[in-house]
Short mmCIF file of C-alpha atoms and ligand atoms in Angstrom, two decimals:
data_model
loop_
_atom_site.label_atom_id
_atom_site.label_comp_id
_atom_site.label_asym_id
_atom_site.label_seq_id
_atom_site.Cartn_x
_atom_site.Cartn_y
_atom_site.Cartn_z
CA UNK A 5 0.00 0.00 0.00
CA UNK A 6 1.15 3.53 -0.75
CA UNK A 7 1.29 5.48 2.51
CA UNK A 8 2.49 8.96 1.61
CA UNK A 9 4.50 11.14 -0.73
CA UNK A 10 8.06 10.12 0.13
CA UNK A 11 9.71 12.88 -1.87
CA UNK A 12 9.54 15.22 -4.82
CA UNK A 13 12.58 15.01 -7.12
CA UNK A 14 13.99 18.28 -8.48
CA UNK A 15 16.77 18.42 -11.09
CA UNK A 16 19.27 21.24 -10.58
CA UNK A 17 22.38 22.32 -12.46
CA UNK A 18 24.47 22.53 -9.30
CA UNK A 19 23.70 21.09 -5.85
CA UNK A 20 25.79 23.63 -3.96
CA UNK A 21 23.90 26.50 -5.61
CA UNK A 22 20.58 24.83 -4.83
CA UNK A 23 21.49 24.49 -1.13
CA UNK A 24 21.62 28.29 -0.90
CA UNK A 25 17.88 28.35 -1.52
CA UNK A 26 16.50 25.06 -0.13
CA UNK A 27 18.77 24.78 2.94
CA UNK A 28 19.79 28.32 3.78
CA UNK A 29 16.69 30.32 2.79
CA UNK A 30 13.89 27.76 3.20
CA UNK A 31 15.71 26.26 6.20
CA UNK A 32 15.28 22.60 5.30
CA UNK A 33 17.80 20.35 7.05
CA UNK A 34 20.24 18.71 4.66
CA UNK A 35 19.75 14.99 5.18
CA UNK A 36 21.25 12.16 3.22
CA UNK A 37 23.68 12.92 0.39
CA UNK A 38 25.04 10.40 -2.07
CA UNK A 39 26.39 9.85 -5.53
CA UNK A 40 24.26 7.29 -7.38
CA UNK A 41 26.58 6.17 -10.19
CA UNK A 42 24.10 4.02 -12.13
CA UNK A 43 21.67 6.95 -12.35
CA UNK A 44 24.47 9.42 -13.12
CA UNK A 45 23.54 11.80 -10.32
CA UNK A 46 24.70 13.48 -7.16
CA UNK A 47 21.69 13.66 -4.90
CA UNK A 48 20.58 15.17 -1.61
CA UNK A 49 17.45 14.54 0.44
CA UNK A 50 16.10 17.45 2.51
CA UNK A 51 13.32 16.46 4.94
CA UNK A 52 10.18 18.59 5.24
CA UNK A 53 7.75 17.03 7.71
CA UNK A 54 7.12 13.41 6.75
CA UNK A 55 8.27 13.97 3.18
CA UNK A 56 11.46 15.14 1.52
CA UNK A 57 12.76 17.31 -1.28
CA UNK A 58 15.26 15.36 -3.40
CA UNK A 59 17.75 17.51 -5.30
CA UNK A 60 19.49 15.83 -8.24
CA UNK A 61 22.54 17.10 -10.10
CA UNK A 62 23.64 15.17 -13.19
CA UNK A 63 27.25 14.00 -13.17
CA UNK A 64 27.29 12.20 -16.50
CA UNK A 65 26.08 13.82 -19.73
CA UNK A 66 24.17 10.77 -21.00
CA UNK A 67 21.94 10.21 -17.95
CA UNK A 68 18.19 10.74 -18.02
CA UNK A 69 18.58 13.53 -15.50
CA UNK A 70 21.16 15.28 -17.72
CA UNK A 71 18.79 15.06 -20.69
CA UNK A 72 15.99 16.50 -18.55
CA UNK A 73 18.25 19.40 -17.58
CA UNK A 74 19.15 20.03 -21.23
CA UNK A 75 15.59 19.72 -22.54
CA UNK A 76 13.59 21.39 -19.78
CA UNK A 77 16.18 23.44 -17.91
CA UNK A 78 15.71 21.46 -14.70
CA UNK A 79 12.92 21.73 -12.14
CA UNK A 80 10.25 19.24 -11.04
CA UNK A 81 11.37 15.81 -12.24
CA UNK A 82 9.56 13.03 -10.41
CA UNK A 83 7.10 12.18 -7.66
CA UNK A 84 7.90 9.37 -5.21
CA UNK A 85 5.35 7.43 -3.19
CA UNK A 86 6.39 5.43 -0.14
CA UNK A 87 5.34 1.79 0.08
CA UNK A 88 5.90 -0.82 2.79
CA UNK A 89 6.30 -3.51 0.13
CA UNK A 90 7.93 -2.61 -3.17
CA UNK A 91 7.52 -6.14 -4.58
CA UNK A 92 3.75 -6.13 -4.07
CA UNK A 93 3.50 -2.60 -5.42
CA UNK A 94 5.43 -3.41 -8.58
CA UNK A 95 3.46 -6.62 -9.14
CA UNK A 96 0.24 -4.64 -8.70
CA UNK A 97 1.43 -2.15 -11.34
CA UNK A 98 2.25 -5.04 -13.70
CA UNK A 99 -1.17 -6.62 -13.08
CA UNK A 100 -2.80 -3.32 -14.01
CA UNK A 101 -0.76 -3.25 -17.22
CA UNK A 102 1.03 -0.01 -16.32
CA UNK A 103 4.06 0.85 -18.38
CA UNK A 104 7.18 0.52 -16.22
CA UNK A 105 10.77 1.74 -16.38
CA UNK A 106 11.98 -0.78 -13.77
CA UNK A 107 10.61 -4.30 -13.99
CA UNK A 108 12.59 -5.23 -10.87
CA UNK A 109 13.19 -3.15 -7.70
CA UNK A 110 16.69 -1.75 -7.27
CA UNK A 111 18.67 0.20 -4.71
CA UNK A 112 18.29 3.98 -4.76
CA UNK A 113 18.83 6.93 -2.48
CA UNK A 114 15.40 6.60 -0.85
CA UNK A 115 15.68 2.84 -0.23
CA UNK A 116 14.57 0.09 -2.58
CA UNK A 117 12.99 1.83 -5.53
CA UNK A 118 11.32 1.37 -8.91
CA UNK A 119 10.12 3.85 -11.51
CA UNK A 120 6.87 3.76 -13.48
CA UNK A 121 6.87 5.27 -16.97
CA UNK A 122 5.47 8.84 -17.26
CA UNK A 123 2.99 7.57 -19.88
CA UNK A 124 1.31 5.54 -17.14
CA UNK A 125 0.78 8.60 -14.92
CA UNK A 126 -0.32 11.57 -17.08
CA UNK A 127 3.24 12.63 -18.00
CA UNK A 128 4.50 12.42 -14.42
CA UNK A 129 7.53 10.23 -13.71
CA UNK A 130 6.49 8.26 -10.61
CA UNK A 131 8.87 6.42 -8.27
CA UNK A 132 7.97 3.88 -5.60
CA UNK A 133 10.30 3.66 -2.59
CA UNK A 134 10.47 1.24 0.29
CA UNK A 135 12.74 2.95 2.84
CA UNK A 136 15.44 0.87 4.48
CA UNK A 137 16.37 3.04 7.44
CA UNK A 138 13.66 5.04 9.19
CA UNK A 139 15.61 6.26 12.23
CA UNK A 140 17.75 8.55 10.10
CA UNK A 141 14.81 10.69 9.10
CA UNK A 142 13.52 11.13 12.64
CA UNK A 143 16.86 12.31 13.97
CA UNK A 144 17.06 15.01 11.33
CA UNK A 145 13.70 16.47 12.29
CA UNK A 146 14.93 17.32 15.76
CA UNK A 147 17.47 19.86 14.51
CA UNK A 148 16.55 23.22 15.98
CA UNK A 149 17.26 26.57 14.34
CA UNK A 150 16.67 30.14 15.28
CA UNK A 151 14.52 31.17 12.36
CA UNK A 152 11.52 33.35 11.59
CA UNK A 153 9.65 30.44 10.08
CA UNK A 154 9.75 26.68 9.68
CA UNK A 155 8.63 24.71 6.63
CA UNK A 156 6.62 22.07 8.49
CA UNK A 157 5.18 19.81 5.85
CA UNK A 158 4.75 19.08 2.18
CA UNK A 159 1.20 20.36 1.71
CA UNK A 160 0.46 19.33 -1.87
CA UNK A 161 1.86 18.74 -5.33
CA UNK A 162 -0.01 20.10 -8.35
CA UNK A 163 -0.22 18.19 -11.62
CA UNK A 164 -1.48 20.07 -14.71
CA UNK A 165 -3.50 18.07 -17.24
CA UNK A 166 -5.83 18.66 -20.18
CA UNK A 167 -8.43 16.09 -19.09
CA UNK A 168 -9.20 16.43 -15.38
CA UNK A 169 -11.56 13.49 -14.96
CA UNK A 170 -9.38 11.20 -17.06
CA UNK A 171 -6.34 12.03 -14.95
CA UNK A 172 -8.22 11.65 -11.66
CA UNK A 173 -9.45 8.22 -12.78
CA UNK A 174 -5.89 7.23 -13.74
CA UNK A 175 -4.50 8.28 -10.36
CA UNK A 176 -7.30 6.53 -8.49
CA UNK A 177 -6.77 3.34 -10.46
CA UNK A 178 -2.95 3.38 -10.40
CA UNK A 179 -2.46 4.33 -6.78
CA UNK A 180 -5.72 3.47 -4.97
CA UNK A 181 -6.34 7.06 -3.91
CA UNK A 182 -9.63 8.62 -2.86
CA UNK A 183 -10.74 11.87 -4.45
CA UNK A 184 -12.51 15.00 -3.37
CA UNK A 185 -15.16 16.71 -5.49
CA UNK A 186 -13.95 18.77 -8.46
CA UNK A 187 -14.52 22.53 -8.31
CA UNK A 188 -13.90 25.62 -10.40
CA UNK A 189 -11.52 28.28 -9.08
CA UNK A 190 -12.08 31.12 -11.59
CA UNK A 191 -9.75 33.53 -9.72
CA UNK A 192 -6.83 31.18 -10.44
CA UNK A 193 -8.05 30.13 -13.90
CA UNK A 194 -8.36 26.47 -13.03
CA UNK A 195 -10.63 23.57 -12.20
CA UNK A 196 -9.20 21.14 -9.64
CA UNK A 197 -9.60 17.97 -7.63
CA UNK A 198 -7.61 16.90 -4.57
CA UNK A 199 -6.52 13.32 -3.87
CA UNK A 200 -5.27 12.96 -0.28
CA UNK A 201 -2.29 10.71 0.50
CA UNK A 202 -0.68 10.58 3.95
CA UNK A 203 -0.66 14.10 5.40
CA UNK A 204 -0.41 15.70 1.93
CA UNK A 205 -2.51 15.85 -1.21
CA UNK A 206 -2.11 15.55 -4.93
CA UNK A 207 -3.98 18.34 -6.69
CA UNK A 208 -4.90 17.72 -10.30
CA UNK A 209 -5.73 20.88 -12.21
CA UNK A 210 -6.96 21.75 -15.68
CA UNK A 211 -7.19 25.17 -17.34
CA UNK A 212 -10.37 27.23 -16.89
CA UNK A 213 -10.84 30.15 -19.27
CA UNK A 214 -8.61 31.55 -22.04
CA UNK A 215 -5.99 33.34 -19.90
CA UNK A 216 -5.36 30.44 -17.54
CA UNK A 217 -1.76 30.18 -16.27
CA UNK A 218 -2.30 26.40 -16.27
CA UNK A 219 -3.12 26.51 -19.98
CA UNK A 220 -0.02 28.60 -20.65
CA UNK A 221 2.09 26.12 -18.69
CA UNK A 222 0.73 23.13 -20.64
CA UNK A 223 1.26 24.94 -23.97
CA UNK A 224 4.87 25.70 -23.06
CA UNK A 225 6.02 22.66 -21.07
CA UNK A 226 3.36 20.03 -21.65
CA UNK A 227 1.30 18.21 -19.04
CA UNK A 228 2.99 17.23 -15.79
CA UNK A 229 4.02 18.48 -12.37
CA UNK A 230 3.29 22.19 -12.09
CA UNK A 231 3.84 23.31 -8.51
CA UNK A 232 4.95 22.22 -5.04
CA UNK A 233 3.31 23.67 -1.94
CA UNK A 234 4.91 23.69 1.50
CA UNK A 235 3.09 24.43 4.74
CA UNK A 236 4.95 26.99 6.89
CA UNK A 237 4.22 28.07 10.46
CA UNK A 238 4.65 31.83 9.84
CA UNK A 239 3.91 33.02 6.31
CA UNK A 240 4.95 36.64 7.00
CA UNK A 241 8.23 35.45 8.52
CA UNK A 242 8.86 33.35 5.43
CA UNK A 243 8.12 36.27 3.09
CA UNK A 244 10.49 38.50 5.09
CA UNK A 245 13.24 35.86 5.08
CA UNK A 246 12.85 35.51 1.30
CA UNK A 247 13.00 39.32 0.89
CA UNK A 248 16.24 39.41 2.91
CA UNK A 249 17.64 36.87 0.43
CA UNK A 250 16.62 39.12 -2.48
CA UNK A 251 13.56 37.03 -3.42
CA UNK A 252 10.24 38.80 -3.82
CA UNK A 253 7.35 36.41 -3.18
CA UNK A 254 3.97 37.17 -4.69
CA UNK A 255 1.57 37.15 -1.74
CA UNK A 256 -2.06 36.31 -2.56
CA UNK A 257 -4.47 36.71 0.30
CA UNK A 258 -7.86 35.11 0.62
CA UNK A 259 -8.52 33.12 -2.56
CA UNK A 260 -7.47 29.78 -1.09
CA UNK A 261 -6.19 31.06 2.24
CA UNK A 262 -3.03 33.20 2.35
CA UNK A 263 -0.29 31.96 0.06
CA UNK A 264 3.09 33.19 -1.17
CA UNK A 265 4.22 32.22 -4.66
CA UNK A 266 7.94 32.03 -5.49
CA UNK A 267 9.01 32.18 -9.12
CA UNK A 268 10.93 29.22 -10.62
CA UNK A 269 13.85 31.55 -11.34
CA UNK A 270 14.58 31.72 -7.60
CA UNK A 271 14.08 28.02 -6.87
CA UNK A 272 16.10 26.25 -9.57
CA UNK A 273 13.10 25.75 -11.81
CA UNK A 274 10.23 24.99 -9.42
CA UNK A 275 7.07 27.04 -9.04
CA UNK A 276 6.93 26.97 -5.25
CA UNK A 277 4.01 27.91 -3.03
CA UNK A 278 4.14 28.57 0.69
CA UNK A 279 0.92 28.30 2.65
CA UNK A 280 0.11 28.56 6.34
CA UNK A 281 -2.68 26.14 7.31
CO1 CO B 14 13.66 10.01 -6.20
#
């Protein structure tokens, strides 16, 4: 069974540069770091609540991650679900006829892992991970810091698609998720549905209206992961900390609660939302 979003994978040109934002400005603790030779990456896992941000820097020019960096300029790369039994999960995917990248589980940074093909998941590269060592994560969470805000939790991940109901059905079937009712959010130019998993949600969105930013995103980049949202304890403290680092967040009050949007140019290619629940 899939229990939660284990991590969101982000491809960056340079890990050290990315730390300046994710570790120093956002304040995420820098957890496990490793070079994964067979994937051609240097990687770092930064815990946020029960989930993690995985930063990936290509170290060989012919890796999939290097091609992603060349083609898309980096940014949101894959979505990883945690499972307590990777063998069962992979067999279940095979039984459903899902297209796979890995037909057998293998060792990865997050434990024993396997990737599904993006064609099986509405253009999202999905990873399954069965963690090997749980104590490591817990010890990292206890690190205290004197900061004006703390990123407490991965709140949700947004996936932009052309066919909302088709994508929701795919995610329900593939991953056994429940759904909430679809609704229009005209102020944001989208129609959406949430699918809860663990203490986070997957939000599937489709464009609403002609000037929809979702429509512009799909036209430019194609369907796929659009945004990551982190829950913070003090939104104003976060906005001030970002300003001190030379990053102007776009604060939107009221539409869906108070949120701060950070442009991909400040985050190594990720449209990032901060929200205080
Ligand atoms: Co990963």
